[in-house]
Amino acid sequence: MAGPTINALEQFSLTPGLGGLGKAIDFSNSNEAMLAAAAIITLIFGAGLKARALVPGRAQALVELLYEFVRNMCVDTIGEEGLRFFPLVFTIFAFILIGNLIGLFPYFFAFTSHIAVTLALALFVFLFSTGVGFYTHGFKFFTFFVPSGVPGWLLPLLVPIEIISYLSRPVSLSVRLFANMTAGHVMWEVFAGFMLLLTASFGIFGAFASVVPLGLNVALAALELLVAGLQAYVFAILTCLYLHDAVHMH
Amino acid sequence: MRGLTTAVLLGILPSAALAEGTMPQMDFSNPLTLDQVGWMAVIMVGLYLVLSRWGLPQIGKVIENRADVIAKDLAAARAAKIEADTAVAQLNAALVAARAAAQGEVARAVAEAKAKATADAAALNAQLDARLAAAETQIEAARASALAAIKPVAAEAAGAILLKLTGSLPGEDVLAPNLDAALLARSGG
């Protein structure tokens, strides 16, 4: 096949960031994006807290919207006890949301497309909620794996299933986010590379035909925007659900 | 033709692109793959501290403050409404009372005026009746005196006529009864 070669996966490769300093301390371009996400969240809060008006302006309304959205999610899912975990859930949600969103921009690294990152987040959520479960209920938390209202002879079958489904939580949680973000970015790159291929292969006709993959990428941009928000929401609400299980045991 | 090529390219391209390199996400020989997690932990702890110590409580305070202000305003509005309602009720009661008082006053004035008019009319009637009665007695007296005065004149005139006709004066005993009868017939007729 003639024309430029396209590596749709190259965009995910990690390189040292911050110039020479990053090389010395293994600070990658992915960490740069994380730092940018944290800085953007802090800046949004700074902007939202500037006026502290009774009738909020745009920035303040945005921050209040985020605040009340996550707070309601915590309270509705976990219950009143959920307010203890609200700052944590908010941090995770905002970090993933802004990470997903800035990953959509050219030259920005989508750190949520790395399984190491999402698995670390998911493992943290898993270990934290399990810890909350044992902290709240002590060893009684083990009864979480015994479904109530089930005949005794079924328990040897059901308890392992419950345990396996519990242990698979971090896997599904991390793979969902990782796969969604990776697939979106790969598709984008593929369609964009396709435009180069068309132009290289068919000259002027190919250039005109490139309108089709371009249109697809425009549509994909809208889809990816949706996915970015949705996956952050899914991660946060599943975090809340796991915390609910830990606090209420059912 | 081009459509077919497009379809073929679309089918080949993703697999070709993916086959070209291994996924950087799975490249654990690159130390950055795992080290990014360590830095993420540092960054997230920092973000958590910033949000939980500063950002979220501040926003919470702003929202709480707004709720307080709204609640206070609502309470004030409710109090003002109750006040206004009582004022309106008082006004209505005062209006009703004033109307009743005014109607009583009007009725009293009308009754008074009626009574006065009736009394006046009665007094006037009595006065008029008295005057009428006086006039009637006066007329009766005048009539009686006139009748009384007419008798000698008539007797004189009758005597003079009879003297002229017969040449003799009739006796008083003949003349007087006839004269009385004639006068009675005239005045009674």
Coordinates of C-alpha atoms in Angstrom, one line a residue:
Chain A
M1 CA 0.0 0.0 0.0
A2 CA 1.4 3.3 -1.0
G3 CA 1.3 6.5 1.0
P4 CA 2.1 7.4 4.5
T5 CA 2.0 4.8 7.2
I6 CA -0.3 5.5 10.1
N7 CA 0.3 4.2 13.6
A8 CA -2.9 4.8 15.5
L9 CA -1.4 3.6 18.7
E10 CA 1.6 6.0 18.7
Q11 CA -0.5 8.6 20.4
F12 CA -0.6 6.5 23.5
S13 CA 3.1 6.1 23.9
L14 CA 4.7 7.6 27.0
T15 CA 7.6 9.9 26.7
P16 CA 9.4 11.9 29.4
G17 CA 7.7 15.2 30.0
L18 CA 8.9 18.5 31.5
G19 CA 12.1 18.3 29.4
G20 CA 15.2 17.0 31.1
L21 CA 13.7 17.1 34.6
G22 CA 11.0 14.7 33.6
K23 CA 13.6 12.2 32.3
A24 CA 15.4 12.3 35.6
I25 CA 12.3 11.7 37.7
D26 CA 10.3 9.6 35.3
F27 CA 7.6 12.2 34.9
S28 CA 5.9 11.3 31.6
N29 CA 3.7 13.2 29.2
S30 CA 0.8 11.4 30.8
N31 CA 1.7 13.0 34.1
E32 CA 1.8 16.3 32.4
A33 CA -1.8 15.9 31.3
M34 CA -2.7 14.8 34.9
L35 CA -1.1 17.9 36.2
A36 CA -2.9 20.0 33.6
A37 CA -6.2 18.4 34.6
A38 CA -5.6 19.1 38.3
A39 CA -4.5 22.7 37.5
I40 CA -7.7 23.2 35.3
I41 CA -9.9 21.9 38.1
T42 CA -8.2 24.2 40.6
L43 CA -8.4 27.1 38.2
I44 CA -12.1 26.4 37.6
F45 CA -12.7 26.5 41.4
G46 CA -10.6 29.7 41.7
A47 CA -12.7 31.3 39.0
G48 CA -16.0 30.0 40.5
L49 CA -15.1 31.2 44.0
K50 CA -14.0 34.7 42.9
A51 CA -17.4 36.4 43.1
R52 CA -19.2 34.2 45.6
A53 CA -22.3 35.9 44.4
L54 CA -25.8 35.2 45.5
V55 CA -26.8 35.0 41.8
P56 CA -23.9 33.0 40.3
G57 CA -22.0 34.0 37.1
R58 CA -20.9 31.5 34.5
A59 CA -17.8 30.1 36.3
Q60 CA -19.6 30.0 39.6
A61 CA -22.6 28.3 38.1
L62 CA -20.4 25.7 36.5
V63 CA -18.6 24.9 39.8
E64 CA -21.9 24.9 41.7
L65 CA -23.4 22.6 39.1
L66 CA -20.5 20.1 39.4
Y67 CA -20.6 20.4 43.2
E68 CA -24.4 19.7 43.5
F69 CA -24.3 17.0 40.8
V70 CA -21.6 15.0 42.6
R71 CA -23.1 15.7 46.0
N72 CA -26.5 14.5 45.0
M73 CA -25.0 11.5 43.3
C74 CA -23.2 10.7 46.6
V75 CA -26.3 11.2 48.8
D76 CA -28.7 9.5 46.5
T77 CA -26.5 6.5 46.0
I78 CA -24.8 6.0 49.3
G79 CA -27.2 7.8 51.6
E80 CA -26.5 10.5 54.1
E81 CA -23.3 8.7 55.1
G82 CA -22.1 9.4 51.5
L83 CA -21.3 13.0 52.4
R84 CA -18.1 11.6 54.2
F85 CA -16.9 10.3 50.8
F86 CA -18.1 13.3 48.8
P87 CA -14.7 15.0 48.5
L88 CA -13.1 11.7 47.4
V89 CA -15.8 10.9 44.8
F90 CA -15.6 14.5 43.6
T91 CA -11.8 14.4 43.2
I92 CA -12.1 11.1 41.2
F93 CA -15.0 12.3 39.1
A94 CA -13.4 15.7 38.3
F95 CA -10.0 14.2 37.6
I96 CA -11.4 11.6 35.2
L97 CA -13.8 14.0 33.6
I98 CA -11.2 16.7 32.9
G99 CA -8.7 14.1 31.9
N100 CA -11.1 12.7 29.4
L101 CA -12.0 16.1 28.1
I102 CA -8.5 17.5 27.7
G103 CA -7.5 14.2 26.1
L104 CA -9.9 15.1 23.2
F105 CA -7.8 18.1 22.3
P106 CA -4.8 17.8 19.9
Y107 CA -1.4 17.6 21.5
F108 CA -3.0 16.6 24.8
F109 CA -2.4 13.2 26.2
A110 CA -5.5 11.2 27.2
F111 CA -4.1 9.6 30.4
T112 CA -7.4 7.7 31.0
S113 CA -6.6 5.6 27.9
H114 CA -3.8 3.8 29.9
I115 CA -4.9 0.6 31.6
A116 CA -2.2 1.2 34.3
V117 CA -3.9 4.5 35.2
T118 CA -7.5 3.2 35.2
L119 CA -6.5 0.0 36.9
A120 CA -4.7 2.0 39.6
L121 CA -7.8 4.1 40.1
A122 CA -10.1 1.1 40.1
L123 CA -7.9 -0.8 42.5
F124 CA -7.9 2.2 44.8
V125 CA -11.7 2.4 44.7
F126 CA -12.0 -1.3 45.3
L127 CA -9.5 -1.4 48.2
F128 CA -10.9 1.7 49.7
S129 CA -14.6 0.5 49.6
T130 CA -13.5 -2.9 50.9
G131 CA -11.7 -1.1 53.7
V132 CA -14.7 1.0 54.5
G133 CA -16.8 -2.2 54.6
F134 CA -14.5 -3.9 57.1
Y135 CA -14.1 -0.6 59.1
T136 CA -17.9 -0.3 59.3
H137 CA -19.0 -3.9 59.9
G138 CA -15.9 -5.7 61.1
F139 CA -15.8 -9.3 60.1
K140 CA -19.5 -9.3 59.6
F141 CA -18.7 -7.8 56.2
F142 CA -17.9 -11.3 55.0
T143 CA -21.7 -12.0 55.2
F144 CA -21.9 -9.6 52.3
F145 CA -21.0 -12.6 50.1
V146 CA -23.8 -14.7 51.5
P147 CA -27.0 -13.7 49.7
S148 CA -30.0 -13.6 51.9
G149 CA -33.2 -15.7 51.4
V150 CA -31.4 -18.5 49.5
P151 CA -31.7 -22.2 50.4
G152 CA -28.7 -23.5 52.3
W153 CA -27.6 -26.1 49.7
L154 CA -27.2 -23.3 47.1
L155 CA -24.7 -21.4 49.2
P156 CA -21.6 -23.4 48.2
L157 CA -22.4 -22.4 44.6
L158 CA -23.5 -18.8 45.2
V159 CA -20.8 -17.7 47.6
P160 CA -17.9 -18.3 45.2
I161 CA -19.9 -16.5 42.5
E162 CA -20.5 -13.5 44.8
I163 CA -16.8 -13.4 45.7
I164 CA -15.7 -13.7 42.0
S165 CA -18.2 -11.0 41.0
Y166 CA -16.9 -8.8 43.9
L167 CA -13.3 -9.4 42.9
S168 CA -14.0 -8.6 39.2
R169 CA -15.2 -5.2 40.1
P170 CA -11.9 -3.4 39.7
V171 CA -11.3 -5.2 36.4
S172 CA -14.6 -4.2 34.8
L173 CA -14.3 -0.7 36.3
S174 CA -10.8 -0.1 34.8
V175 CA -11.3 -1.9 31.5
R176 CA -14.5 0.0 30.8
L177 CA -12.8 3.4 31.0
F178 CA -9.6 2.3 29.4
A179 CA -11.3 0.6 26.4
N180 CA -13.8 3.4 25.8
M181 CA -11.1 6.1 25.7
T182 CA -8.6 4.0 23.7
A183 CA -11.2 2.9 21.1
G184 CA -12.4 6.5 20.6
H185 CA -8.9 7.8 20.1
V186 CA -7.9 5.0 17.8
M187 CA -10.9 5.5 15.6
W188 CA -10.2 9.2 15.4
E189 CA -6.6 8.6 14.4
V190 CA -7.7 5.9 11.9
F191 CA -10.1 8.2 10.1
A192 CA -7.7 11.0 10.2
G193 CA -5.0 8.8 8.7
F194 CA -7.5 7.6 6.2
M195 CA -7.7 11.1 4.8
L196 CA -4.0 11.2 4.2
L197 CA -4.1 7.8 2.6
L198 CA -6.9 8.8 0.3
T199 CA -5.1 12.0 -0.8
A200 CA -1.8 10.1 -1.3
S201 CA -3.5 7.3 -3.3
F202 CA -6.0 9.2 -5.5
G203 CA -4.6 12.7 -5.7
I204 CA -7.2 15.4 -6.1
F205 CA -10.1 12.9 -6.1
G206 CA -8.8 11.5 -2.9
A207 CA -8.6 14.9 -1.4
F208 CA -12.3 15.5 -2.2
A209 CA -13.2 12.0 -1.0
S210 CA -11.5 12.9 2.3
V211 CA -14.6 14.9 3.2
V212 CA -16.2 11.6 4.2
P213 CA -13.7 10.5 6.9
L214 CA -13.5 14.2 8.0
G215 CA -17.3 14.2 8.4
L216 CA -17.1 10.9 10.3
N217 CA -14.4 12.4 12.6
V218 CA -16.6 15.4 13.3
A219 CA -19.4 13.1 14.3
L220 CA -17.0 11.1 16.3
A221 CA -15.9 14.3 18.1
A222 CA -19.5 14.7 19.4
L223 CA -19.6 11.0 20.3
E224 CA -16.3 11.2 22.2
L225 CA -17.5 14.3 24.0
L226 CA -20.4 12.2 25.2
V227 CA -18.2 9.3 26.1
A228 CA -15.8 11.5 28.0
G229 CA -18.6 12.7 30.2
L230 CA -20.4 9.4 30.4
Q231 CA -17.4 7.4 31.4
A232 CA -16.4 9.8 34.1
Y233 CA -20.0 9.6 35.4
V234 CA -20.1 5.8 35.2
F235 CA -16.8 5.6 37.1
A236 CA -18.0 7.9 39.8
I237 CA -21.4 6.3 40.2
L238 CA -19.9 2.9 40.4
T239 CA -17.5 4.2 43.1
C240 CA -20.6 5.4 44.9
L241 CA -22.3 2.0 44.5
Y242 CA -19.4 0.1 45.8
L243 CA -19.2 2.5 48.8
H244 CA -23.0 2.0 49.3
D245 CA -22.4 -1.8 49.4
A246 CA -19.6 -1.3 51.9
V247 CA -21.7 1.0 54.1
H248 CA -25.0 -0.9 53.9
M249 CA -23.9 -4.4 52.9
H250 CA -26.7 -5.0 50.3
Chain B
M1 CA -15.4 2.1 -7.9
R2 CA -14.2 4.7 -5.4
G3 CA -16.9 3.5 -3.0
L4 CA -15.5 -0.1 -3.2
T5 CA -12.0 1.1 -2.6
T6 CA -13.2 3.1 0.4
A7 CA -14.9 0.1 1.9
V8 CA -11.8 -2.1 1.4
L9 CA -9.5 0.6 2.9
L10 CA -11.9 1.0 5.8
G11 CA -11.8 -2.7 6.4
I12 CA -8.0 -3.1 6.1
L13 CA -6.9 0.1 7.8
P14 CA -7.7 -0.4 11.5
S15 CA -6.2 -3.9 11.6
A16 CA -3.2 -2.7 9.6
A17 CA -2.8 0.3 12.0
L18 CA -3.1 -1.9 15.0
A19 CA -0.8 -4.5 13.7
E20 CA 1.9 -2.0 13.1
G21 CA 2.8 -1.6 16.8
T22 CA 2.1 -3.1 20.1
M23 CA -0.1 -1.1 22.4
P24 CA 2.0 1.4 24.4
Q25 CA -0.5 0.8 27.2
M26 CA 0.7 -2.8 27.6
D27 CA 4.4 -2.0 27.2
F28 CA 5.5 -2.6 30.8
S29 CA 9.1 -2.7 29.8
N30 CA 8.8 1.1 29.6
P31 CA 9.3 2.3 33.2
L32 CA 7.1 5.3 32.5
T33 CA 4.0 3.0 32.2
L34 CA 4.1 2.2 35.9
D35 CA 5.8 5.3 37.1
Q36 CA 2.9 7.5 35.8
V37 CA 0.8 5.8 38.4
G38 CA 3.1 7.0 41.2
W39 CA 3.0 10.5 39.9
M40 CA -0.8 10.2 39.5
A41 CA -1.0 9.3 43.2
V42 CA 1.0 12.4 44.1
I43 CA -1.1 14.7 41.8
M44 CA -4.4 13.2 43.0
V45 CA -3.5 13.5 46.7
G46 CA -2.6 17.1 46.0
L47 CA -5.9 17.7 44.1
Y48 CA -7.8 15.9 46.9
L49 CA -6.3 18.2 49.5
V50 CA -7.0 21.3 47.5
L51 CA -10.6 20.3 46.9
S52 CA -11.4 18.9 50.3
R53 CA -9.7 21.6 52.3
W54 CA -10.5 24.6 50.1
G55 CA -12.6 24.2 47.0
L56 CA -15.5 22.1 48.1
P57 CA -16.1 23.6 51.6
Q58 CA -16.0 27.1 50.0
I59 CA -18.5 26.2 47.4
G60 CA -20.6 24.5 50.0
K61 CA -20.5 27.7 52.1
V62 CA -21.6 29.8 49.1
I63 CA -24.5 27.5 48.4
E64 CA -25.5 27.3 52.1
N65 CA -25.4 31.0 52.3
R66 CA -27.7 31.3 49.3
A67 CA -30.1 28.9 50.9
D68 CA -30.0 30.9 54.1
V69 CA -30.7 34.2 52.3
I70 CA -33.5 32.6 50.3
A71 CA -35.0 31.1 53.4
K72 CA -34.8 34.4 55.2
D73 CA -36.3 36.3 52.3
L74 CA -39.1 33.8 52.1
A75 CA -39.8 34.1 55.8
A76 CA -39.8 37.9 55.5
A77 CA -42.1 37.7 52.5
R78 CA -44.4 35.3 54.4
A79 CA -44.5 37.7 57.4
A80 CA -45.2 40.6 55.2
K81 CA -48.0 38.7 53.5
I82 CA -49.5 37.8 56.9
E83 CA -49.2 41.5 57.9
A84 CA -50.8 42.6 54.7
D85 CA -53.6 40.1 55.0
T86 CA -54.4 41.3 58.6
A87 CA -54.3 44.9 57.4
V88 CA -56.7 44.0 54.6
A89 CA -59.0 42.2 57.0
Q90 CA -58.9 45.2 59.3
L91 CA -59.6 47.5 56.5
N92 CA -62.6 45.4 55.4
A93 CA -63.9 45.2 58.9
A94 CA -63.6 49.0 59.2
L95 CA -65.3 49.4 55.9
V96 CA -68.2 47.2 56.9
A97 CA -68.5 49.0 60.3
A98 CA -68.4 52.4 58.6
R99 CA -71.0 51.3 56.1
A100 CA -73.3 50.0 58.8
A101 CA -72.8 53.2 60.8
A102 CA -73.5 55.3 57.7
Q103 CA -76.6 53.3 56.8
G104 CA -77.9 53.7 60.4
E105 CA -77.2 57.4 60.3
V106 CA -79.0 57.7 57.0
A107 CA -82.0 55.6 58.2
R108 CA -82.1 57.7 61.4
A109 CA -82.0 61.0 59.5
V110 CA -84.7 59.7 57.1
A111 CA -87.0 58.6 59.9
E112 CA -86.4 61.9 61.7
A113 CA -87.2 63.9 58.6
K114 CA -90.3 61.8 58.0
A115 CA -91.5 62.2 61.5
K116 CA -90.9 65.9 61.3
A117 CA -92.6 66.2 58.0
T118 CA -95.6 64.2 59.3
A119 CA -95.8 66.4 62.4
D120 CA -95.5 69.6 60.3
A121 CA -98.2 68.4 58.0
A122 CA -100.4 67.5 60.9
A123 CA -99.9 70.9 62.5
L124 CA -100.6 72.6 59.2
N125 CA -103.7 70.5 58.7
A126 CA -104.9 71.4 62.2
Q127 CA -104.2 75.0 61.6
L128 CA -105.9 74.9 58.2
D129 CA -108.9 73.0 59.7
A130 CA -109.2 75.6 62.5
R131 CA -109.1 78.4 60.0
L132 CA -111.6 76.6 57.8
A133 CA -113.9 76.1 60.7
A134 CA -113.5 79.8 61.7
A135 CA -114.2 80.9 58.1
E136 CA -117.3 78.6 58.0
T137 CA -118.7 80.0 61.2
Q138 CA -117.9 83.4 60.0
I139 CA -119.7 82.7 56.7
E140 CA -122.6 81.2 58.7
A141 CA -122.8 84.2 60.8
A142 CA -122.6 86.5 57.8
R143 CA -125.3 84.5 56.1
A144 CA -127.5 84.6 59.2
S145 CA -127.0 88.3 59.7
A146 CA -127.6 88.9 56.0
L147 CA -130.8 86.8 56.2
A148 CA -131.8 88.7 59.3
A149 CA -131.2 92.0 57.6
I150 CA -133.1 91.1 54.5
K151 CA -136.4 90.5 56.3
P152 CA -137.2 94.2 57.2
V153 CA -136.1 95.4 53.8
A154 CA -138.3 92.8 52.1
A155 CA -141.2 93.7 54.4
E156 CA -140.7 97.3 53.6
A157 CA -140.4 96.6 49.9
A158 CA -143.4 94.3 49.9
G159 CA -145.4 96.9 51.8
A160 CA -144.4 99.6 49.4
I161 CA -145.3 97.4 46.4
L162 CA -148.6 96.4 47.9
L163 CA -149.4 100.1 48.7
K164 CA -148.6 101.0 45.1
L165 CA -150.7 98.1 43.8
T166 CA -153.7 98.2 46.2
G167 CA -153.4 101.5 47.8
S168 CA -153.6 100.1 51.2
L169 CA -151.1 98.7 53.6
P170 CA -151.8 95.1 54.7
G171 CA -151.7 94.3 58.3
E172 CA -148.5 93.2 59.9
D173 CA -150.2 89.9 60.8
V174 CA -150.9 89.1 57.2
L175 CA -147.7 90.3 55.7
A176 CA -145.3 88.7 58.1
P177 CA -146.2 85.0 57.7
N178 CA -146.3 85.3 53.8
L179 CA -143.0 87.1 53.9
D180 CA -141.4 84.4 56.0
A181 CA -142.8 81.7 53.8
A182 CA -141.4 83.4 50.7
L183 CA -138.0 84.0 52.2
L184 CA -137.8 80.5 53.4
A185 CA -138.8 79.2 49.9
R186 CA -136.0 81.4 48.3
S187 CA -133.3 80.6 50.7
G188 CA -134.1 77.0 50.9
G189 CA -134.4 76.6 47.1

